[in-house]
């Protein structure tokens, strides 16, 4: 009888999981920071792991994926990890709903608050990089956590960068604040015995909520004697204040640390509520293109020119903390395309995705557009909707070689650049004269379209680039502004921006060819 039962359980597991779980090393080339711990991890009790110095992500792929993925951060007061009832035990339940489930074994902070957060960010990156392989939507990836793991999850949900914003968050009896009503052990482990006021505020996540914080599901017990219920309640209120959709469930008894345990009186209730929320409560915006949402995440990013020209040898540079007008577009597009950010960036930035010296980089925006159309990730929208054409005539870089570090003193590079300029010149492209663009934009120009502003400056094709963003019925430009020194949404409509610049003649409009749902 027991063997028959085992066979049934094994068969059910096979139906739930697409394959055996895969454990991925989070930082195969070494982590970017250290928690100061040494030696191997310890398991003083079954499934209670401490001294974690080598983080991993264990992935359970759903046999029939619905496109969603959840990364779970077990709790343990930031000094150990409860890997069973707050980790692996939930895999079958999530996968049974078509959700790929991953358990994050993150490093203990040991007073280094940024260490667990960097692991959570890397986990998001890994899941999105494998989106195609695992049959998940890179824009349906959620972060989940219990207790101190809930603090880590809510930290990522409020302190993400441009690559790592979760699309939703699930918090079980979470630690949220580092202020008065915190869990003392978690705070000491995270920030040390004498944290500064700034550190306390920085890691009090109820203070970090914005309108862009991901939607949330929160569950806790009213009689939690370890982590004050006010942690989850105040976080919920902060979400409400910022108009972030959130669902709060408070059970009268249960205490702390119930996770997926059967002895929790309200296990049926919280799992059913979560299942319903995941099916009906989570809202994924119906975007034809995620470019605008990702681009908006760069607002305030510092403008710095020539960030790609610092190296002697041409190589792929990723420096998202500072951008110019084109690198801003490149980083946004590389994220929006999903899968591997760096692979996308290389095929966006270099001719046919091949790095072969300075001139292989697509310096002229018209060449950049042509490359994107040729490789299939850009569509020239203007070519379909405007009958106006212009003949390209580019020569600026080769005739002003002294202005470019890699051209000055390098006749070979100048010669190669002149060759590419000659190949591009004479080609006919469609454009829209600025006189034909009203303040309200045009029906065929959509939010998230890429706008390239044409110029009459001799030897150049494009003067500036940005992203279409409709505000109050008028077409504005989301762009990296050299005059303002940062990424902004233009105060005035794009049509007026064009009118105010005599050398700006009109626009070309291109669009990311495939959306996040492809």
XYZ file of C-alpha atoms in Angstrom:
518
model
C 0.000 0.000 0.000
C 2.797 2.384 0.921
C 4.576 1.773 -2.414
C 1.359 2.440 -4.331
C 0.917 5.676 -2.385
C 4.485 6.683 -3.188
C 3.883 6.023 -6.896
C 0.744 8.186 -6.823
C 2.584 11.033 -5.091
C 5.468 10.763 -7.577
C 3.047 10.825 -10.514
C 1.260 13.886 -9.124
C 4.589 15.661 -8.637
C 5.598 14.879 -12.213
C 2.331 16.407 -13.424
C 2.989 19.574 -11.421
C 6.675 20.103 -12.203
C 7.944 20.381 -15.769
C 11.204 18.779 -14.586
C 13.299 18.331 -11.481
C 14.146 21.601 -9.705
C 17.265 23.369 -10.886
C 19.627 25.111 -8.482
C 21.356 28.147 -9.958
C 24.383 29.807 -8.396
C 23.474 33.447 -7.940
C 26.945 34.907 -8.467
C 29.096 32.432 -10.460
C 31.807 35.065 -10.905
C 31.657 36.262 -7.308
C 29.212 38.578 -5.523
C 29.648 42.348 -5.842
C 29.701 42.778 -2.060
C 30.478 40.815 1.099
C 28.711 40.129 4.366
C 31.999 39.490 6.127
C 31.103 35.897 6.990
C 33.540 33.070 6.325
C 33.361 29.306 6.249
C 30.586 27.049 5.024
C 26.903 27.417 5.728
C 25.505 25.568 8.742
C 22.347 23.527 9.266
C 22.054 23.312 13.030
C 18.449 22.108 12.698
C 16.776 20.414 9.708
C 16.038 23.014 7.020
C 17.333 25.867 9.204
C 20.352 27.236 7.380
C 22.691 29.884 8.731
C 26.015 31.462 7.746
C 24.938 31.614 4.101
C 27.816 32.943 2.014
C 27.051 31.267 -1.350
C 23.509 32.227 -2.400
C 21.475 30.111 -4.821
C 18.097 30.116 -6.532
C 16.228 26.799 -6.691
C 13.709 26.883 -9.532
C 10.603 24.707 -9.827
C 9.154 25.036 -13.310
C 5.428 24.527 -13.735
C 4.452 21.746 -16.148
C 1.784 23.984 -17.693
C 3.007 27.537 -17.288
C 0.558 30.434 -17.080
C 3.461 32.848 -17.595
C 3.833 33.903 -13.953
C 6.858 33.365 -11.700
C 7.348 33.944 -7.968
C 10.624 34.230 -6.067
C 10.283 33.252 -2.396
C 12.485 34.720 0.337
C 12.284 32.517 3.477
C 12.331 34.143 6.895
C 14.643 33.619 9.829
C 15.400 36.968 11.391
C 18.169 37.683 8.867
C 20.357 35.192 10.763
C 19.047 31.901 9.373
C 16.612 30.683 6.707
C 13.521 28.494 7.227
C 13.849 26.640 3.939
C 10.932 24.224 4.344
C 7.558 25.739 5.357
C 8.656 29.201 4.154
C 10.397 27.862 1.084
C 10.407 24.538 -0.749
C 7.164 23.201 0.759
C 5.103 25.632 -1.322
C 6.580 24.598 -4.684
C 3.976 21.986 -5.572
C 1.102 24.313 -4.634
C 2.346 27.172 -6.822
C 3.361 24.962 -9.746
C -0.064 23.331 -9.627
C -1.468 26.734 -10.551
C 0.900 27.068 -13.498
C 3.288 29.383 -11.634
C 7.042 28.838 -11.830
C 8.315 29.009 -8.259
C 11.845 29.774 -7.106
C 13.298 29.679 -3.597
C 16.037 32.193 -2.884
C 18.771 31.156 -0.480
C 20.096 34.638 0.187
C 23.170 35.702 2.141
C 22.833 36.793 5.733
C 23.505 40.532 6.084
C 25.677 40.343 9.217
C 25.236 44.103 9.522
C 25.672 44.734 5.785
C 22.175 45.811 4.799
C 22.719 45.892 1.036
C 23.856 42.264 0.793
C 20.460 40.465 0.862
C 18.961 43.129 -1.411
C 21.660 42.611 -4.028
C 20.868 38.858 -3.952
C 17.146 39.518 -4.440
C 17.879 41.828 -7.361
C 20.109 39.206 -8.950
C 17.368 36.601 -8.519
C 14.942 38.807 -10.482
C 17.554 39.253 -13.210
C 18.155 35.507 -13.479
C 14.461 34.686 -13.750
C 13.936 37.278 -16.463
C 17.032 36.164 -18.343
C 15.558 32.635 -18.500
C 12.041 33.828 -19.336
C 11.992 32.312 -22.809
C 13.492 29.008 -21.699
C 11.110 28.667 -18.745
C 8.042 29.872 -20.665
C 7.339 32.790 -18.373
C 6.491 36.414 -19.030
C 9.349 38.644 -17.806
C 6.714 41.209 -16.808
C 4.815 38.772 -14.581
C 7.537 38.093 -12.009
C 6.672 38.571 -8.342
C 8.671 38.670 -5.115
C 7.416 36.918 -1.989
C 8.716 36.748 1.553
C 7.864 35.656 5.079
C 8.907 37.479 8.263
C 12.430 38.874 7.668
C 12.100 37.485 4.139
C 9.053 39.737 3.899
C 11.295 42.655 4.768
C 13.658 41.652 1.972
C 10.748 41.276 -0.470
C 9.267 44.669 0.473
C 12.738 46.241 0.288
C 13.086 45.068 -3.302
C 9.521 46.212 -4.014
C 10.390 49.749 -2.871
C 14.090 50.029 -3.723
C 14.387 48.332 -7.099
C 16.504 49.603 -9.958
C 15.583 49.763 -13.617
C 16.138 46.045 -14.224
C 14.713 44.596 -11.050
C 11.248 45.984 -10.328
C 8.955 43.101 -9.331
C 5.519 43.094 -10.937
C 3.820 42.156 -7.660
C 4.679 41.303 -4.058
C 3.371 38.768 -1.553
C 4.177 39.286 2.138
C 3.473 36.862 4.981
C 3.631 38.355 8.512
C 6.400 40.653 7.261
C 8.977 42.721 9.034
C 8.631 46.063 7.258
C 9.922 48.855 9.466
C 13.262 49.368 11.165
C 11.720 51.972 13.471
C 10.145 51.490 16.882
C 7.818 48.562 16.111
C 10.374 46.463 14.263
C 11.598 42.955 15.054
C 14.724 43.695 17.068
C 16.699 40.639 15.993
C 16.105 41.346 12.317
C 17.167 44.963 12.685
C 20.380 44.093 14.526
C 21.268 41.402 11.979
C 20.534 43.725 9.082
C 21.966 47.032 10.277
C 24.146 46.207 13.271
C 23.748 47.277 16.892
C 24.064 51.024 16.292
C 22.461 51.941 12.963
C 22.320 55.564 11.923
C 19.036 57.436 11.611
C 19.553 57.466 7.862
C 20.006 53.666 7.751
C 16.900 53.106 9.855
C 14.844 55.293 7.548
C 16.363 53.788 4.413
C 15.278 50.276 5.408
C 11.861 51.242 6.825
C 9.952 50.240 3.740
C 6.649 51.865 4.680
C 8.505 55.166 4.165
C 9.764 54.187 0.708
C 6.417 53.460 -0.976
C 5.642 55.426 -4.147
C 2.930 55.293 -6.765
C 5.169 52.912 -8.752
C 5.518 50.359 -5.921
C 4.193 46.971 -7.135
C 0.731 45.736 -6.162
C 0.664 43.669 -2.977
C -0.946 40.774 -1.090
C -0.317 40.862 2.679
C -1.330 38.216 5.231
C -0.638 38.134 8.972
C -2.090 37.173 12.349
C -3.541 39.623 14.840
C -1.855 37.822 17.728
C 1.651 37.814 16.241
C 3.913 38.194 19.251
C 7.189 38.252 17.298
C 6.644 40.822 14.574
C 4.081 43.493 15.513
C 1.097 43.354 13.107
C 1.527 47.115 12.628
C 4.401 46.292 10.261
C 2.087 44.832 7.636
C -0.800 47.174 8.432
C 1.254 50.357 8.093
C 2.757 49.089 4.849
C -0.758 48.463 3.532
C -1.790 52.002 4.534
C 1.257 53.438 2.765
C 0.297 51.534 -0.377
C -3.270 52.842 -0.110
C -2.024 56.406 0.326
C -0.075 56.073 -2.916
C -2.977 54.424 -4.783
C -1.138 51.107 -5.123
C -3.574 48.153 -5.318
C -3.202 46.025 -2.185
C -5.033 43.225 -0.382
C -4.648 42.830 3.407
C -5.751 39.699 5.294
C -5.554 39.559 9.085
C -6.422 36.305 10.882
C -7.444 36.389 14.562
C -5.004 33.712 15.713
C -1.960 31.894 14.439
C 0.920 33.839 15.886
C 4.073 34.026 13.812
C 5.874 31.783 11.368
C 3.050 29.602 10.105
C 4.048 29.657 6.436
C 2.710 26.577 4.669
C 2.294 24.517 7.846
C -0.843 22.401 8.136
C -1.282 23.266 11.810
C -2.097 26.879 11.015
C -5.843 27.148 11.572
C -6.329 29.480 8.639
C -4.107 27.754 6.092
C -7.084 27.000 3.843
C -8.258 30.599 4.046
C -4.944 32.303 3.253
C -4.038 29.941 0.417
C -7.488 30.277 -1.151
C -7.362 34.052 -0.845
C -3.914 34.127 -2.412
C -4.940 31.777 -5.216
C -7.933 33.977 -6.008
C -5.784 37.120 -5.879
C -3.223 35.626 -8.248
C -5.988 34.717 -10.692
C -8.217 37.774 -10.394
C -6.621 40.430 -8.199
C -3.238 40.935 -9.843
C -3.468 43.410 -12.679
C -0.883 43.393 -15.429
C -1.327 46.573 -17.492
C -2.295 45.910 -21.063
C 0.654 47.632 -22.688
C 1.300 47.295 -26.388
C 4.828 48.210 -25.431
C 6.537 48.334 -22.005
C 8.993 50.991 -23.177
C 7.154 53.917 -21.581
C 6.820 52.277 -18.157
C 10.464 51.258 -18.085
C 11.563 54.625 -19.420
C 9.607 56.438 -16.711
C 11.625 54.466 -14.172
C 14.702 56.417 -15.327
C 13.220 59.815 -14.444
C 15.846 61.868 -12.638
C 18.756 59.744 -13.893
C 21.776 61.983 -14.447
C 22.663 63.060 -17.983
C 26.343 62.544 -18.820
C 27.669 62.712 -22.380
C 30.180 60.305 -23.923
C 29.842 57.543 -21.322
C 30.726 54.944 -23.961
C 34.013 56.515 -25.009
C 36.152 56.029 -21.917
C 37.698 52.697 -22.899
C 40.593 52.307 -25.288
C 39.275 49.018 -26.622
C 35.689 48.957 -27.861
C 33.518 46.799 -25.598
C 29.953 46.647 -24.329
C 29.548 49.237 -21.583
C 26.586 49.122 -19.204
C 26.313 52.262 -17.097
C 22.627 52.797 -16.389
C 23.190 55.281 -13.562
C 24.240 57.927 -16.109
C 22.848 58.284 -19.635
C 22.843 60.478 -22.690
C 19.853 60.735 -25.024
C 20.675 57.603 -27.032
C 22.052 55.358 -24.277
C 18.866 56.112 -22.333
C 16.828 54.715 -25.222
C 19.190 51.760 -25.600
C 18.946 50.717 -21.945
C 15.149 51.033 -21.938
C 14.784 49.045 -25.147
C 17.193 46.349 -23.962
C 15.022 45.848 -20.868
C 11.747 45.986 -22.768
C 12.821 43.244 -25.153
C 13.080 40.829 -22.200
C 15.386 37.827 -21.807
C 19.087 38.778 -21.652
C 19.649 42.502 -21.083
C 23.293 42.464 -22.196
C 22.608 40.367 -25.303
C 19.812 42.747 -26.258
C 21.988 45.782 -25.647
C 24.745 44.461 -27.867
C 22.424 43.819 -30.807
C 20.857 47.267 -30.305
C 24.111 49.202 -30.035
C 26.306 47.435 -32.613
C 25.876 46.733 -36.280
C 24.257 43.291 -36.544
C 25.162 42.785 -32.877
C 28.874 42.343 -33.615
C 31.529 44.326 -31.721
C 34.370 44.997 -34.134
C 36.054 48.215 -33.148
C 34.806 51.746 -32.677
C 33.086 52.065 -36.039
C 30.971 48.943 -35.445
C 29.016 50.972 -32.895
C 25.979 52.609 -34.487
C 26.846 56.282 -34.065
C 24.279 57.684 -36.493
C 20.693 57.217 -35.344
C 19.470 56.455 -38.865
C 22.011 53.625 -39.005
C 20.830 52.569 -35.527
C 17.214 52.466 -36.744
C 18.100 50.543 -39.887
C 19.999 47.987 -37.814
C 16.995 47.493 -35.518
C 14.609 47.079 -38.435
C 16.982 44.644 -40.138
C 17.287 42.516 -36.994
C 13.531 42.560 -36.450
C 13.163 44.336 -33.107
C 12.199 47.757 -34.517
C 9.481 48.851 -36.944
C 9.728 52.132 -38.862
C 6.262 53.537 -38.151
C 6.851 56.725 -40.156
C 7.443 54.686 -43.303
C 3.839 53.474 -43.105
C 2.135 56.715 -42.139
C 4.049 59.585 -43.774
C 4.623 60.087 -47.485
C 7.384 62.644 -46.875
C 10.875 61.358 -47.656
C 14.359 62.762 -47.255
C 17.759 61.712 -48.567
C 20.348 61.045 -45.891
C 23.663 62.874 -46.102
C 25.951 62.086 -43.175
C 29.607 63.022 -42.877
C 29.957 64.854 -39.573
C 32.112 62.365 -37.676
C 34.745 61.807 -40.361
C 34.963 65.527 -41.137
C 35.202 66.469 -37.448
C 37.462 63.637 -36.363
C 39.295 65.810 -33.841
C 36.113 65.965 -31.732
C 36.123 62.215 -31.131
C 38.709 60.518 -28.973
C 38.756 57.293 -30.976
C 38.979 59.088 -34.338
C 41.547 61.731 -33.504
C 44.945 60.384 -34.462
C 43.530 57.197 -35.988
C 43.367 57.429 -39.797
C 42.169 53.812 -39.934
C 39.141 54.530 -37.768
C 38.375 57.681 -39.745
C 38.548 55.702 -42.987
C 36.193 53.026 -41.685
C 33.789 55.631 -40.368
C 33.785 57.464 -43.696
C 32.953 54.184 -45.400
C 29.893 53.652 -43.223
C 28.844 57.271 -43.757
C 29.071 56.806 -47.515
C 26.975 53.623 -47.347
C 24.297 55.408 -45.321
C 24.245 58.611 -47.368
C 21.888 58.718 -50.304
C 19.316 56.420 -48.718
C 15.727 57.647 -48.714
C 13.884 57.577 -45.373
C 10.386 58.657 -44.367
C 9.937 61.500 -41.912
C 7.253 63.890 -40.628
C 7.948 67.645 -40.972
C 7.389 69.518 -37.717
C 4.678 71.675 -39.279
C 2.534 68.548 -39.605
C 2.751 67.555 -35.937
C 0.010 69.090 -33.752
C 0.268 69.469 -29.979
C -2.091 66.521 -29.578
C 0.164 64.255 -31.609
C -1.248 61.913 -34.227
C -3.324 58.722 -33.890
C -0.532 56.576 -35.306
C 2.022 57.793 -32.759
C 1.577 55.730 -29.593
C 2.809 55.920 -26.024
C 6.211 54.254 -25.875
C 7.143 54.911 -29.495
C 10.727 56.038 -30.035
C 11.010 59.560 -31.436
C 14.062 60.610 -33.441
C 14.240 64.362 -34.141
C 15.634 65.209 -37.564
C 17.988 68.147 -38.137
C 19.249 70.378 -40.924
C 22.709 70.611 -39.380
C 25.202 69.730 -42.101
C 26.521 66.182 -41.963
C 24.039 64.997 -39.313
C 20.748 63.104 -39.549
C 19.265 63.152 -36.039
C 19.690 65.779 -33.303
C 17.915 64.131 -30.372
C 15.889 61.058 -29.372
C 13.243 60.283 -26.758
C 10.066 58.357 -25.995
C 6.505 59.389 -26.855
C 4.471 60.136 -23.721
C 0.933 61.513 -23.921
C 0.106 63.859 -21.040
C -3.379 65.381 -20.720
C -4.140 64.738 -24.367
C -0.899 66.207 -25.702
C 2.211 64.479 -27.012
C 5.262 65.083 -24.805
C 8.774 63.662 -24.891
C 10.374 61.484 -22.203
C 14.079 62.063 -22.788
C 17.545 62.552 -21.349
C 17.931 66.334 -21.412
C 21.426 67.807 -21.667
C 20.186 71.277 -20.650
C 18.420 69.986 -17.512
C 21.085 67.386 -16.817
C 18.724 64.463 -16.244
C 15.929 62.311 -17.658
C 12.676 64.286 -17.722
C 9.260 64.496 -19.340
C 9.131 67.675 -21.361
C 7.099 70.518 -19.860
C 5.847 71.515 -23.279
C 4.389 69.337 -26.047
C 6.818 67.856 -28.545
C 5.450 70.078 -31.316
C 6.487 73.184 -29.396
C 9.892 71.730 -28.618
C 10.406 71.340 -32.350
C 9.233 74.905 -33.047
C 11.635 76.313 -30.471
C 14.674 74.737 -32.148
C 15.313 76.192 -35.606
C 17.654 73.377 -36.621
C 15.105 70.684 -35.691
C 13.078 69.893 -38.786
C 10.737 67.056 -37.864
C 10.612 63.502 -36.525
C 10.990 59.857 -37.359
C 8.950 57.374 -35.316
C 9.972 53.775 -34.660
C 8.407 51.140 -32.444
C 9.583 48.021 -30.674
C 8.406 45.250 -32.968
C 7.450 42.579 -30.462
C 5.823 43.157 -27.121
C 6.258 41.517 -23.755
C 3.548 38.961 -24.553
C 5.344 37.474 -27.540
